Each structure stands twice: as structure tokens, then as C-alpha cells.
Amino acid sequence: MGGTGMLNNSTMICALLMAQSVEQMVKDMHQAKAEGAQLVEIRLDYIKNFQPHQDIQIILKNKPLPVIIVYRPKWEGGQYEGDENSRLEALCLAREMGADYIDFELKVASDLTREQKMKNDNATKVIVSHNIDGMTPKDEELSNLAASIRATGADIIKVVVNIADITEIAKIFHLLSHCQVPIIAYSVGERGLISQLLCPKFGGFLAYGSIVGHSLPGMPSLYSLRHTYKLDYLNSETKVFGLVSKPVGHSKGPLLHNPTLRHENFNGVYVPMFVDNLEEFFSIYSSPDFAGFSVGFPYKEAVVEYCHEVHPLAESIGAVNTIVRRPCDGKLIGYNTDCEAAITAIEDALKEKRCSSNEVSSGTPLSGKLFVLVGAGGAGRALAFGAKSRGSRIVIFDIDFERAKSLACAVSGEARVFEEVVNFQPEKGAILANATPLGMHPNTDQRIPVAESTLGDYELVFDAVYTPRKTKLLKDAEAAGAIIVGGVEMFLRQAIGQFNLFTGHEAPTELMREIIMANF
């Protein structure tokens, strides 16, 4: 599946600017241009001591890009609390002075239409917008809303929602793809991120991004839109792959998968998906457009029941980290690429050490080893089954003792209560593996409570956490003399497996390793 080598859509990238002074607004406009924006949205309601005639003139005289002028009142989610007539006069002034786009709220635009004041005699395009509070309406109601906005004489329709669940964005995508006039539609907040990232696929007029130093929840940076996701190359045929997780902000998956997809000339995009309810998510996003998913914390076990078929390894582990939608029938097939990724990373580090010390060994260096595992969730299950397949003896600690016992039973291991990990004395040369989120950004000062005095007894310490690259556990283990293997190596290897499954192509492993080294 090719077609990524040319520009595919007309969606523009817009920087949202909310500076508190007109001088800073001018600086931010130039910064936005330097970061790849094609136009900017100026929020006049954020400017302190706003002087309409003077400030609008400065903005328009110094603009390096086309501008959208917005002067949002409090009653529509903005900052302006003053006289309504003064606000409208400022917007009309901006139109007279040659602003490229002016944004009127639907309520105001409807009144102006009745008074025949919406007629536009210059080149300024009129955006008519509406913010929806609460639950996103049904498709038909959204279509009716768009028709009401269009009836005001709007050149461009704008609809903003504040979703409670990612499944509501499907209605936004439906509206974008069925609207006959230019339309801006998206959701604010972390769960709304894909409404910006997938906007070009569904035909949106523009996608919003933030400038460096002014990040907003659910709004990607201009840099990521331009360089990570490369929105210019998305089109209606683009296949969507996503990380299903909660939260998703820590994920480095897009930094790895997107450049790799483009390198292989595969028309696909990989996006983070903040999912609250698996059943609803897979029910709503059931079209062939959504071709595959990575599965992250905390869903690797729970997602198994939503797969139509599960690969034998994933079934025996009881955890799925990769799902592919089979093209011929749309069924979801679950796989586990974590298991081999983690175990081969550990094995290869042990083999490398033995090779460098001229030790002769045949078979796996994990055979007969004590394998101490902390965490019995999805990643822990993958590690446990991998260790079992290599002939290790397994001891499992988990805050949920019943879960630890269940996994221990499945791999003929031993379960211990989590509190005992502090005083656990391993035999010399054992392996320690952390499969909990302890130590993950932003809680980088944490680690599993293994006694520091015992870390030197382990030949190797592995941590599945990959942000940061070297966790507190790994730093302490390295200081104690253990071989250390970070989650980045596991992440790379499982991603290579995922890429093969997603695309049917052989993953460019050296390229993926280079990307990992540059971004982690």
C-alpha cells in the first residue's frame, strides 16, 4: 500500500495563540510560522487592556501568516466579560481592516443574519462557530446544527465539543466526512487528541497545534503535526493504527511507528488513543479504516475477550499487546509480541556478557536460572511465560496476591506477597524483572522496593518501564554491578513484531533502532 510520497489533502495547520499582550502575540505569530503553521488563530479575549483599533492594526500589519480573529465571550467558553456591542464592533473592525478570517458565534451570527449584517463585501471569510457542552449529539443532530450554521451565510462551519469518551469523536469524524462546505470540528481535552491528528483523513478544514512552551491538553504541538504525524500526507485511504491505553501521554510509539510507516511507503498513521471503555471503543471504531492497535497499560489482559481470535502464544499468556483487523472479514486477531521481545532482550544481554568473558555456553543462558518477577499484569505474564519457555524457575510478587498465585500456577512458579520483596534474598546470579509501572515518568524517583543490598546478587536486572530510559531501579542495579536491560530494548523488539503484523512488511529493524536511539 503506497502513496505516501505526495501531498494528499488540503487541511491546513493552525496555531492557537493566546498571548496576553499584542507585542507577545506578534512574536508568537512569527514563532508559529517558524514551527510550521500555515495560519494562526488570534484570541483577542486573552489580551490584557485590549485597545481594538490600535491592537488589531498592529496584529494585521505584522502578521506573517493568514489570521483568524476570535474574540470569545465568557458565555461561549472565552475570557471576554464586557459589553457585547463593543465586542461585535471589534470583530467588524477586524473585518474592515482586512483580517483573513473572522469567527462569530452561532447565536450572534443568527442575530446578524436577521439584521442583514452578515453580508461580507471584502475578502474576509466568515467562520461561524458553536461550542457544545455535555454529551456530543447524535449524527443527525450534528448535521442539523451544521445546516443551521450554514444558513447564517457562513463560509466555514466550526463545531467544538468537550467529550467524556473517545467514542464520541466518531460523530465528529462522521460530520467532517459528510459536510459539503469547509468545516472545522474537534474535541478539546486529552481524550480529544485524535480529532486533531486524524482531521485530514476525514476532510477537516484545519487542525490545531500549539507552539513550543504553550502546550494544551489534547492539542498536539505544531512540531508533532509536521514531523511526527506529517499531516500533509494523510488522506481518506490512510489506515489508522493506534495505541489503546490509559493514560497515553507517555507513549513513544508514534515517534517510532510513523517514520517507519513512511519509510516503507505504507499509507498509515499511528496515533495515541485514550480509551476508557474497551467494549464501546471496539464497537464504535469497527471500520476497516482502523486497521490495528497496540494495547498498553492497563488493558493487555482485559482486551483478550474483545478479540475474535487469539494467537496460541497470546492465548496461553492470557495477554494481548497487538491487534490486527483481518481485511477479509474485519475480525480482530490478538497477538503477543511482548513475550519474545522481553526474553530475547534479556537473553542477548547475558550472551553478550558471556561472549566478552570468553565463556562457552550452548542453549539459553536462562535455563535453570531463578527468575524473580515483580508484577503479574499483562507485561508480567509475557515475561513469566517467556522465562518458563526457557526453563527458568520463577518467583512472582504482585500487590494482588491472587493474581500472583494465578500466574505462578500457570508457569509452575511460586507466588509471594508483594511486601516480602523487600526482604527477599535471591540466590547469586538470579534475574530480576520489573513489570510494574513503578518508576515511570513522571514518578522517576520511585522503584520496586527490592533491598539495595540484594541488587548485586542479581546477574541481570530488567525494567519494562522505558520512560525514562534508565530508571532508578536500573541506576541502582548498575551501581551494584548487575547487567541492566531497559524497557527501551523490549519496546523496540515488540514494535518490530507489531510493524510486521500491522503491515505485512518486514520491519526495517536498523532504521527502527536508529529512531529509538535518537528519540529515547
Short mmCIF file of C-alpha atoms in Angstrom, two decimals:
data_model
loop_
_atom_site.label_atom_id
_atom_site.label_comp_id
_atom_site.label_asym_id
_atom_site.label_seq_id
_atom_site.Cartn_x
_atom_site.Cartn_y
_atom_site.Cartn_z
CA MET A 1 0.00 0.00 0.00
CA GLY A 2 1.89 3.03 -1.22
CA GLY A 3 1.01 6.62 -1.91
CA THR A 4 2.78 8.48 0.90
CA GLY A 5 5.19 10.39 -1.29
CA MET A 6 2.92 13.26 -2.26
CA LEU A 7 0.73 15.83 -0.54
CA ASN A 8 -2.70 14.31 -0.15
CA ASN A 9 -5.08 16.79 1.47
CA SER A 10 -6.00 20.45 1.79
CA THR A 11 -6.19 20.55 5.58
CA MET A 12 -4.23 23.47 6.98
CA ILE A 13 -2.31 23.54 10.26
CA CYS A 14 -3.32 26.38 12.55
CA ALA A 15 -1.55 27.64 15.67
CA LEU A 16 -3.81 28.71 18.53
CA LEU A 17 -2.34 31.87 20.11
CA MET A 18 -3.48 33.22 23.48
CA ALA A 19 -0.80 35.76 24.42
CA GLN A 20 -1.73 38.45 26.97
CA SER A 21 -0.13 41.35 25.08
CA VAL A 22 -0.25 42.40 21.46
CA GLU A 23 3.57 42.50 21.38
CA GLN A 24 3.78 38.88 22.51
CA MET A 25 1.03 37.96 20.03
CA VAL A 26 3.19 39.31 17.18
CA LYS A 27 6.22 37.32 18.46
CA ASP A 28 4.09 34.19 18.76
CA MET A 29 2.81 34.59 15.18
CA HIS A 30 6.39 34.57 13.88
CA GLN A 31 7.25 31.62 16.13
CA ALA A 32 4.21 29.74 14.81
CA LYS A 33 5.33 30.31 11.23
CA ALA A 34 8.84 29.09 12.06
CA GLU A 35 7.34 25.94 13.61
CA GLY A 36 5.29 25.11 10.51
CA ALA A 37 1.88 26.73 11.00
CA GLN A 38 0.03 27.81 7.84
CA LEU A 39 -2.29 30.19 9.68
CA VAL A 40 -2.86 31.43 13.23
CA GLU A 41 -5.92 31.89 15.41
CA ILE A 42 -5.65 35.10 17.45
CA ARG A 43 -7.65 35.09 20.67
CA LEU A 44 -8.29 38.78 21.33
CA ASP A 45 -10.10 37.94 24.57
CA TYR A 46 -6.77 36.95 26.18
CA ILE A 47 -5.09 40.31 25.51
CA LYS A 48 -4.92 42.48 28.64
CA ASN A 49 -6.06 46.12 28.27
CA PHE A 50 -7.12 45.41 24.69
CA GLN A 51 -7.37 48.54 22.52
CA PRO A 52 -9.35 47.37 19.45
CA HIS A 53 -8.32 49.86 16.74
CA GLN A 54 -4.68 50.05 17.75
CA ASP A 55 -4.09 46.40 18.63
CA ILE A 56 -5.89 44.88 15.65
CA GLN A 57 -3.94 47.19 13.35
CA ILE A 58 -0.62 46.08 14.90
CA ILE A 59 -1.59 42.40 14.57
CA LEU A 60 -2.70 42.69 10.94
CA LYS A 61 0.22 44.89 9.94
CA ASN A 62 2.77 42.44 11.40
CA LYS A 63 1.14 39.13 10.53
CA PRO A 64 3.46 36.70 8.73
CA LEU A 65 0.56 34.29 8.07
CA PRO A 66 -3.20 34.47 7.44
CA VAL A 67 -5.07 35.16 10.71
CA ILE A 68 -8.34 34.02 12.23
CA ILE A 69 -9.64 36.69 14.61
CA VAL A 70 -11.59 35.32 17.59
CA TYR A 71 -13.00 37.43 20.44
CA ARG A 72 -14.70 34.79 22.55
CA PRO A 73 -17.18 35.82 25.28
CA LYS A 74 -17.46 34.11 28.66
CA TRP A 75 -20.83 32.62 27.71
CA GLU A 76 -19.17 30.63 24.92
CA GLY A 77 -16.12 29.50 26.91
CA GLY A 78 -13.93 32.57 26.32
CA GLN A 79 -12.43 35.28 28.54
CA TYR A 80 -14.34 38.38 27.44
CA GLU A 81 -16.84 39.70 30.03
CA GLY A 82 -17.51 43.21 28.72
CA ASP A 83 -20.21 44.88 26.66
CA GLU A 84 -21.46 42.73 23.78
CA ASN A 85 -21.80 45.59 21.33
CA SER A 86 -18.18 46.60 21.91
CA ARG A 87 -17.08 43.01 21.23
CA LEU A 88 -19.01 42.85 17.96
CA GLU A 89 -17.69 46.25 16.91
CA ALA A 90 -14.13 44.95 17.39
CA LEU A 91 -14.85 41.91 15.22
CA CYS A 92 -16.44 44.05 12.50
CA LEU A 93 -13.45 46.40 12.71
CA ALA A 94 -11.10 43.46 12.15
CA ARG A 95 -13.17 42.50 9.10
CA GLU A 96 -12.99 46.06 7.72
CA MET A 97 -9.23 46.15 8.31
CA GLY A 98 -8.72 43.05 6.19
CA ALA A 99 -8.45 40.11 8.60
CA ASP A 100 -8.35 36.84 6.64
CA TYR A 101 -10.98 35.12 8.79
CA ILE A 102 -13.42 36.35 11.45
CA ASP A 103 -15.11 33.98 13.91
CA PHE A 104 -18.70 34.72 15.01
CA GLU A 105 -20.60 32.54 17.48
CA LEU A 106 -23.76 30.91 16.07
CA LYS A 107 -26.05 32.84 18.42
CA VAL A 108 -24.53 36.14 17.28
CA ALA A 109 -24.39 35.14 13.60
CA SER A 110 -28.09 34.22 13.68
CA ASP A 111 -28.93 37.69 15.07
CA LEU A 112 -26.70 39.39 12.49
CA THR A 113 -28.35 37.40 9.71
CA ARG A 114 -31.79 38.58 10.81
CA GLU A 115 -30.47 42.15 10.83
CA GLN A 116 -28.80 41.54 7.43
CA LYS A 117 -25.39 42.42 8.87
CA MET A 118 -23.63 39.18 7.90
CA LYS A 119 -23.10 40.31 4.30
CA ASN A 120 -19.44 40.46 3.53
CA ASP A 121 -18.16 42.87 0.90
CA ASN A 122 -14.45 42.15 1.22
CA ALA A 123 -12.19 39.10 1.05
CA THR A 124 -12.59 38.20 4.71
CA LYS A 125 -14.02 34.70 5.23
CA VAL A 126 -16.60 34.26 7.99
CA ILE A 127 -16.35 31.31 10.37
CA VAL A 128 -19.49 30.64 12.40
CA SER A 129 -18.79 28.54 15.48
CA HIS A 130 -20.65 26.68 18.17
CA ASN A 131 -19.33 25.11 21.37
CA ILE A 132 -21.27 22.09 22.60
CA ASP A 133 -21.34 21.45 26.35
CA GLY A 134 -22.10 17.98 27.64
CA MET A 135 -22.67 14.84 25.58
CA THR A 136 -21.91 15.05 21.87
CA PRO A 137 -25.23 14.98 19.95
CA LYS A 138 -26.17 12.18 17.55
CA ASP A 139 -25.07 12.30 13.90
CA GLU A 140 -28.43 13.65 12.73
CA GLU A 141 -28.45 16.43 15.34
CA LEU A 142 -24.88 17.41 14.41
CA SER A 143 -25.89 17.54 10.74
CA ASN A 144 -28.84 19.77 11.64
CA LEU A 145 -26.52 22.01 13.67
CA ALA A 146 -24.15 22.30 10.69
CA ALA A 147 -27.11 23.20 8.47
CA SER A 148 -28.18 25.92 10.94
CA ILE A 149 -24.67 27.35 10.89
CA ARG A 150 -24.55 27.21 7.10
CA ALA A 151 -27.89 29.07 6.94
CA THR A 152 -26.27 32.12 8.54
CA GLY A 153 -24.18 32.56 5.40
CA ALA A 154 -21.01 31.19 7.00
CA ASP A 155 -18.12 30.47 4.67
CA ILE A 156 -16.76 27.94 7.18
CA ILE A 157 -18.55 25.91 9.86
CA LYS A 158 -16.91 25.32 13.24
CA VAL A 159 -18.11 22.88 15.91
CA VAL A 160 -16.21 22.27 19.16
CA VAL A 161 -17.16 19.57 21.65
CA ASN A 162 -15.79 18.56 25.03
CA ILE A 163 -16.03 14.79 25.04
CA ALA A 164 -16.10 12.48 28.03
CA ASP A 165 -15.15 9.42 25.96
CA ILE A 166 -13.08 8.85 22.81
CA THR A 167 -16.01 7.07 21.15
CA GLU A 168 -17.82 10.41 20.83
CA ILE A 169 -15.17 11.58 18.34
CA ALA A 170 -16.58 9.12 15.79
CA LYS A 171 -19.52 11.57 15.46
CA ILE A 172 -17.05 14.36 14.68
CA PHE A 173 -15.42 12.21 12.00
CA HIS A 174 -18.86 11.46 10.52
CA LEU A 175 -19.68 15.18 10.44
CA LEU A 176 -16.33 16.06 8.82
CA SER A 177 -16.66 13.44 6.10
CA HIS A 178 -20.29 14.25 5.21
CA CYS A 179 -20.24 18.05 5.30
CA GLN A 180 -20.45 19.72 1.88
CA VAL A 181 -18.84 23.01 2.95
CA PRO A 182 -15.49 23.72 4.69
CA ILE A 183 -15.72 22.63 8.31
CA ILE A 184 -13.60 22.75 11.46
CA ALA A 185 -14.69 20.18 14.06
CA TYR A 186 -12.77 18.78 17.01
CA SER A 187 -12.82 17.97 20.70
CA VAL A 188 -10.81 19.62 23.43
CA GLY A 189 -9.10 17.66 26.23
CA GLU A 190 -6.75 14.66 26.32
CA ARG A 191 -9.37 12.23 25.01
CA GLY A 192 -9.91 14.51 22.01
CA LEU A 193 -6.36 14.31 20.62
CA ILE A 194 -7.24 12.10 17.64
CA SER A 195 -9.79 14.68 16.45
CA GLN A 196 -6.79 16.85 15.53
CA LEU A 197 -4.47 14.09 14.35
CA LEU A 198 -6.99 12.39 12.04
CA CYS A 199 -8.64 15.60 10.83
CA PRO A 200 -7.09 15.45 7.31
CA LYS A 201 -8.25 11.85 6.80
CA PHE A 202 -11.86 12.90 7.27
CA GLY A 203 -11.62 16.18 5.34
CA GLY A 204 -11.41 18.86 8.04
CA PHE A 205 -10.57 22.42 7.02
CA LEU A 206 -7.83 22.78 9.62
CA ALA A 207 -6.13 21.08 12.55
CA TYR A 208 -4.84 22.97 15.56
CA GLY A 209 -1.37 22.78 17.08
CA SER A 210 0.42 24.55 19.90
CA ILE A 211 3.69 26.47 19.76
CA VAL A 212 6.65 25.44 21.92
CA GLY A 213 6.13 26.49 25.53
CA HIS A 214 2.33 26.71 25.28
CA SER A 215 1.06 23.12 25.38
CA LEU A 216 -2.63 22.42 25.96
CA PRO A 217 -4.36 19.13 26.92
CA GLY A 218 -5.45 17.28 23.80
CA MET A 219 -3.68 19.66 21.44
CA PRO A 220 -0.62 18.32 19.62
CA SER A 221 2.40 20.54 19.12
CA LEU A 222 2.96 22.10 15.72
CA TYR A 223 6.22 20.16 15.60
CA SER A 224 4.47 16.81 16.08
CA LEU A 225 1.83 17.62 13.45
CA ARG A 226 4.55 18.49 10.95
CA HIS A 227 7.26 15.97 11.81
CA THR A 228 5.84 13.06 13.82
CA TYR A 229 2.42 12.65 12.20
CA LYS A 230 3.14 14.55 8.95
CA LEU A 231 -0.49 15.54 8.46
CA ASP A 232 0.25 16.71 4.90
CA TYR A 233 0.42 13.08 3.78
CA LEU A 234 -2.82 11.76 5.28
CA ASN A 235 -5.82 11.11 3.03
CA SER A 236 -9.12 9.24 3.06
CA GLU A 237 -7.30 5.97 2.28
CA THR A 238 -4.87 6.27 5.21
CA LYS A 239 -5.04 3.28 7.56
CA VAL A 240 -5.19 4.16 11.25
CA PHE A 241 -3.16 2.25 13.85
CA GLY A 242 -3.47 3.28 17.46
CA LEU A 243 -2.20 2.71 20.96
CA VAL A 244 -5.15 1.74 23.18
CA SER A 245 -4.15 2.75 26.69
CA LYS A 246 -5.00 4.83 29.75
CA PRO A 247 -3.14 7.13 30.04
CA VAL A 248 -1.37 7.55 26.68
CA GLY A 249 0.71 10.70 27.21
CA HIS A 250 3.91 8.76 27.97
CA SER A 251 3.87 6.74 24.75
CA LYS A 252 6.79 6.96 22.36
CA GLY A 253 5.02 4.69 19.86
CA PRO A 254 4.13 7.50 17.42
CA LEU A 255 7.79 8.61 17.30
CA LEU A 256 8.79 5.12 16.17
CA HIS A 257 5.90 3.81 14.07
CA ASN A 258 5.11 6.89 11.98
CA PRO A 259 8.57 7.42 10.44
CA THR A 260 8.79 3.66 9.85
CA LEU A 261 5.43 3.56 8.06
CA ARG A 262 6.55 6.44 5.83
CA HIS A 263 9.94 4.84 5.15
CA GLU A 264 8.14 1.73 3.92
CA ASN A 265 5.80 3.86 1.77
CA PHE A 266 2.81 2.48 3.70
CA ASN A 267 -0.19 4.81 3.81
CA GLY A 268 -0.80 4.62 7.54
CA VAL A 269 -0.66 6.72 10.69
CA TYR A 270 -0.11 5.64 14.31
CA VAL A 271 -1.89 7.66 17.00
CA PRO A 272 -2.38 7.52 20.80
CA MET A 273 -5.94 6.64 21.86
CA PHE A 274 -7.04 7.42 25.42
CA VAL A 275 -9.61 4.67 25.99
CA ASP A 276 -11.92 4.36 28.99
CA ASN A 277 -14.19 1.51 27.87
CA LEU A 278 -12.84 -1.27 25.64
CA GLU A 279 -16.22 -2.70 24.66
CA GLU A 280 -17.59 0.65 23.49
CA PHE A 281 -14.32 1.55 21.79
CA PHE A 282 -14.14 -1.58 19.62
CA SER A 283 -17.86 -1.39 18.90
CA ILE A 284 -17.63 2.19 17.59
CA TYR A 285 -14.27 2.04 15.80
CA SER A 286 -15.12 -1.07 13.80
CA SER A 287 -14.49 0.13 10.24
CA PRO A 288 -11.58 -1.14 8.09
CA ASP A 289 -10.06 2.37 8.43
CA PHE A 290 -8.99 1.37 11.97
CA ALA A 291 -6.69 -1.43 10.89
CA GLY A 292 -4.72 -2.33 14.00
CA PHE A 293 -3.97 -1.48 17.61
CA SER A 294 -1.16 -1.67 20.11
CA VAL A 295 -2.51 -2.40 23.58
CA GLY A 296 -0.91 -0.77 26.60
CA PHE A 297 -1.46 -0.46 30.33
CA PRO A 298 -3.93 -1.40 31.85
CA TYR A 299 -5.69 -3.36 29.10
CA LYS A 300 -3.41 -6.20 27.94
CA GLU A 301 -5.37 -8.88 29.77
CA ALA A 302 -8.86 -7.36 29.56
CA VAL A 303 -8.63 -6.88 25.79
CA VAL A 304 -8.42 -10.63 25.12
CA GLU A 305 -12.20 -11.02 25.34
CA TYR A 306 -12.75 -8.41 22.61
CA CYS A 307 -10.63 -10.30 20.07
CA HIS A 308 -12.48 -12.63 17.71
CA GLU A 309 -9.42 -14.87 17.52
CA VAL A 310 -6.27 -15.04 19.66
CA HIS A 311 -2.89 -16.38 18.57
CA PRO A 312 -1.93 -19.50 20.62
CA LEU A 313 1.02 -17.80 22.39
CA ALA A 314 -1.13 -14.82 23.41
CA GLU A 315 -3.88 -17.19 24.48
CA SER A 316 -1.57 -19.19 26.73
CA ILE A 317 -0.12 -15.98 28.21
CA GLY A 318 -3.60 -14.51 28.67
CA ALA A 319 -2.44 -11.11 27.42
CA VAL A 320 -2.58 -9.34 24.06
CA ASN A 321 -0.45 -6.34 23.10
CA THR A 322 -1.17 -6.28 19.35
CA ILE A 323 -4.47 -6.47 17.48
CA VAL A 324 -4.87 -6.64 13.71
CA ARG A 325 -8.18 -6.24 11.89
CA ARG A 326 -8.26 -9.02 9.30
CA PRO A 327 -9.08 -7.38 5.95
CA CYS A 328 -11.24 -10.18 4.56
CA ASP A 329 -13.82 -10.22 7.36
CA GLY A 330 -12.99 -7.35 9.74
CA LYS A 331 -12.35 -9.69 12.67
CA LEU A 332 -9.90 -8.63 15.40
CA ILE A 333 -6.96 -11.02 15.81
CA GLY A 334 -4.94 -10.75 19.02
CA TYR A 335 -1.19 -11.38 19.31
CA ASN A 336 1.53 -11.00 21.93
CA THR A 337 4.87 -9.58 20.76
CA ASP A 338 5.92 -8.63 24.32
CA CYS A 339 6.93 -12.14 25.33
CA GLU A 340 9.73 -12.81 22.84
CA ALA A 341 10.73 -9.13 22.87
CA ALA A 342 11.46 -9.11 26.61
CA ILE A 343 13.02 -12.55 26.87
CA THR A 344 15.31 -12.20 23.85
CA ALA A 345 16.45 -8.79 25.15
CA ILE A 346 17.43 -10.43 28.45
CA GLU A 347 19.00 -13.47 26.75
CA ASP A 348 21.05 -11.41 24.33
CA ALA A 349 22.46 -9.25 27.16
CA LEU A 350 23.51 -12.40 29.06
CA LYS A 351 25.02 -13.95 25.91
CA GLU A 352 26.94 -10.75 25.18
CA LYS A 353 28.47 -10.75 28.66
CA ARG A 354 29.47 -14.41 28.37
CA CYS A 355 30.89 -13.85 24.93
CA SER A 356 33.01 -10.92 26.16
CA SER A 357 34.34 -13.01 29.04
CA ASN A 358 35.01 -15.98 26.70
CA GLU A 359 32.55 -18.24 28.49
CA VAL A 360 31.41 -21.15 26.31
CA SER A 361 27.71 -21.90 26.56
CA SER A 362 25.13 -23.64 24.45
CA GLY A 363 21.41 -23.12 24.60
CA THR A 364 19.68 -20.35 26.50
CA PRO A 365 21.50 -18.64 29.39
CA LEU A 366 18.17 -18.52 31.24
CA SER A 367 17.91 -22.30 31.63
CA GLY A 368 17.75 -23.24 35.30
CA LYS A 369 18.05 -19.61 36.45
CA LEU A 370 15.96 -18.13 39.26
CA PHE A 371 13.75 -15.52 37.62
CA VAL A 372 12.31 -13.04 40.12
CA LEU A 373 9.36 -11.20 38.61
CA VAL A 374 7.64 -8.19 40.19
CA GLY A 375 4.25 -7.52 38.60
CA ALA A 376 1.76 -10.07 37.30
CA GLY A 377 -0.21 -7.91 34.86
CA GLY A 378 -0.02 -8.07 31.06
CA ALA A 379 3.71 -7.37 30.75
CA GLY A 380 4.43 -9.63 33.74
CA ARG A 381 2.53 -12.51 32.18
CA ALA A 382 4.54 -12.14 28.97
CA LEU A 383 7.81 -12.22 30.93
CA ALA A 384 6.70 -15.19 33.02
CA PHE A 385 5.71 -17.33 30.04
CA GLY A 386 8.89 -16.34 28.24
CA ALA A 387 11.00 -17.32 31.25
CA LYS A 388 9.12 -20.60 31.58
CA SER A 389 9.73 -21.40 27.90
CA ARG A 390 13.49 -21.00 28.57
CA GLY A 391 13.48 -23.32 31.58
CA SER A 392 13.78 -20.73 34.36
CA ARG A 393 12.47 -21.18 37.91
CA ILE A 394 10.03 -18.34 38.57
CA VAL A 395 9.10 -16.41 41.73
CA ILE A 396 6.33 -13.82 41.35
CA PHE A 397 5.48 -10.80 43.51
CA ASP A 398 2.36 -8.69 42.94
CA ILE A 399 0.28 -6.29 45.04
CA ASP A 400 -2.67 -8.54 44.12
CA PHE A 401 -1.61 -11.84 45.67
CA GLU A 402 -4.42 -13.78 43.98
CA ARG A 403 -3.18 -12.53 40.61
CA ALA A 404 0.37 -13.58 41.51
CA LYS A 405 -0.89 -17.04 42.53
CA SER A 406 -2.85 -17.44 39.31
CA LEU A 407 0.18 -16.61 37.17
CA ALA A 408 2.50 -18.77 39.30
CA CYS A 409 0.15 -21.69 38.81
CA ALA A 410 0.18 -21.15 35.01
CA VAL A 411 4.00 -21.18 34.80
CA SER A 412 4.72 -23.73 37.58
CA GLY A 413 6.26 -20.97 39.67
CA GLU A 414 5.98 -19.65 43.21
CA ALA A 415 3.86 -16.68 44.32
CA ARG A 416 4.89 -14.32 47.12
CA VAL A 417 3.05 -11.37 48.68
CA PHE A 418 4.35 -8.03 47.46
CA GLU A 419 5.52 -6.88 50.91
CA GLU A 420 8.04 -9.73 51.04
CA VAL A 421 10.01 -8.36 48.08
CA VAL A 422 11.88 -6.00 50.46
CA ASN A 423 13.42 -8.88 52.43
CA PHE A 424 13.67 -11.43 49.61
CA GLN A 425 17.19 -12.86 49.36
CA PRO A 426 17.86 -14.23 45.84
CA GLU A 427 20.45 -16.81 45.01
CA LYS A 428 23.58 -15.48 43.32
CA GLY A 429 23.22 -15.00 39.57
CA ALA A 430 19.42 -14.68 39.57
CA ILE A 431 17.43 -12.46 37.20
CA LEU A 432 15.20 -9.62 38.47
CA ALA A 433 12.46 -8.21 36.24
CA ASN A 434 10.15 -5.28 36.98
CA ALA A 435 6.83 -5.44 35.12
CA THR A 436 5.04 -2.75 37.15
CA PRO A 437 4.72 0.94 36.21
CA LEU A 438 6.81 1.95 39.24
CA GLY A 439 9.45 4.45 38.13
CA MET A 440 7.61 5.58 35.00
CA HIS A 441 7.64 9.28 34.17
CA PRO A 442 6.71 11.47 35.99
CA ASN A 443 7.37 9.35 39.11
CA THR A 444 11.01 8.80 38.25
CA ASP A 445 12.19 8.76 41.89
CA GLN A 446 10.27 5.52 42.55
CA ARG A 447 11.24 1.89 42.07
CA ILE A 448 10.13 -1.54 43.23
CA PRO A 449 11.16 -1.93 46.89
CA VAL A 450 13.90 -4.51 46.38
CA ALA A 451 16.59 -4.11 49.05
CA GLU A 452 19.61 -2.27 47.67
CA SER A 453 21.90 -4.75 49.42
CA THR A 454 20.50 -7.59 47.28
CA LEU A 455 20.76 -5.91 43.85
CA GLY A 456 24.37 -7.06 43.48
CA ASP A 457 23.25 -10.68 43.86
CA TYR A 458 21.36 -10.49 40.56
CA GLU A 459 23.34 -11.18 37.41
CA LEU A 460 20.87 -9.10 35.41
CA VAL A 461 18.11 -6.60 36.24
CA PHE A 462 15.42 -5.82 33.67
CA ASP A 463 12.88 -2.97 33.84
CA ALA A 464 9.90 -2.91 31.44
CA VAL A 465 9.47 0.84 32.03
CA TYR A 466 11.00 2.81 29.14
CA THR A 467 10.35 6.41 30.16
CA PRO A 468 12.91 7.33 31.42
CA ARG A 469 15.38 5.21 29.51
CA LYS A 470 17.37 4.47 32.65
CA THR A 471 15.03 4.17 35.63
CA LYS A 472 16.01 4.47 39.29
CA LEU A 473 15.93 0.66 39.53
CA LEU A 474 18.37 0.33 36.64
CA LYS A 475 20.68 3.02 38.02
CA ASP A 476 20.79 1.33 41.43
CA ALA A 477 21.31 -2.11 39.85
CA GLU A 478 24.11 -0.84 37.62
CA ALA A 479 25.82 0.73 40.64
CA ALA A 480 25.59 -2.66 42.37
CA GLY A 481 27.34 -4.37 39.43
CA ALA A 482 24.42 -6.06 37.68
CA ILE A 483 23.91 -6.19 33.91
CA ILE A 484 20.97 -3.91 33.13
CA VAL A 485 18.40 -4.13 30.35
CA GLY A 486 15.89 -1.30 29.95
CA GLY A 487 12.37 -1.27 28.64
CA VAL A 488 13.54 0.57 25.52
CA GLU A 489 15.06 -2.65 24.15
CA MET A 490 11.86 -4.58 24.84
CA PHE A 491 9.83 -1.72 23.36
CA LEU A 492 11.86 -1.77 20.15
CA ARG A 493 11.62 -5.53 19.73
CA GLN A 494 7.88 -5.71 20.39
CA ALA A 495 7.34 -2.77 17.99
CA ILE A 496 9.24 -4.62 15.25
CA GLY A 497 6.86 -7.55 15.75
CA GLN A 498 3.88 -5.21 15.68
CA PHE A 499 5.02 -3.50 12.49
CA ASN A 500 5.29 -6.86 10.73
CA LEU A 501 1.76 -7.75 11.81
CA PHE A 502 0.26 -4.33 11.03
CA THR A 503 1.67 -4.02 7.52
CA GLY A 504 2.58 -7.49 6.31
CA HIS A 505 6.02 -5.98 5.53
CA GLU A 506 9.34 -6.98 7.03
CA ALA A 507 10.19 -4.21 9.51
CA PRO A 508 13.35 -2.16 8.76
CA THR A 509 14.99 -3.10 12.08
CA GLU A 510 18.14 -0.99 11.70
CA LEU A 511 16.10 2.11 10.88
CA MET A 512 13.83 1.46 13.88
CA ARG A 513 16.85 1.08 16.15
CA GLU A 514 18.27 4.37 14.86
CA ILE A 515 14.95 6.13 15.52
CA ILE A 516 14.84 4.69 19.04
CA MET A 517 18.39 5.87 19.78
CA ALA A 518 17.56 9.38 18.54
CA ASN A 519 14.31 9.74 20.49
CA PHE A 520 14.78 7.98 23.82
#
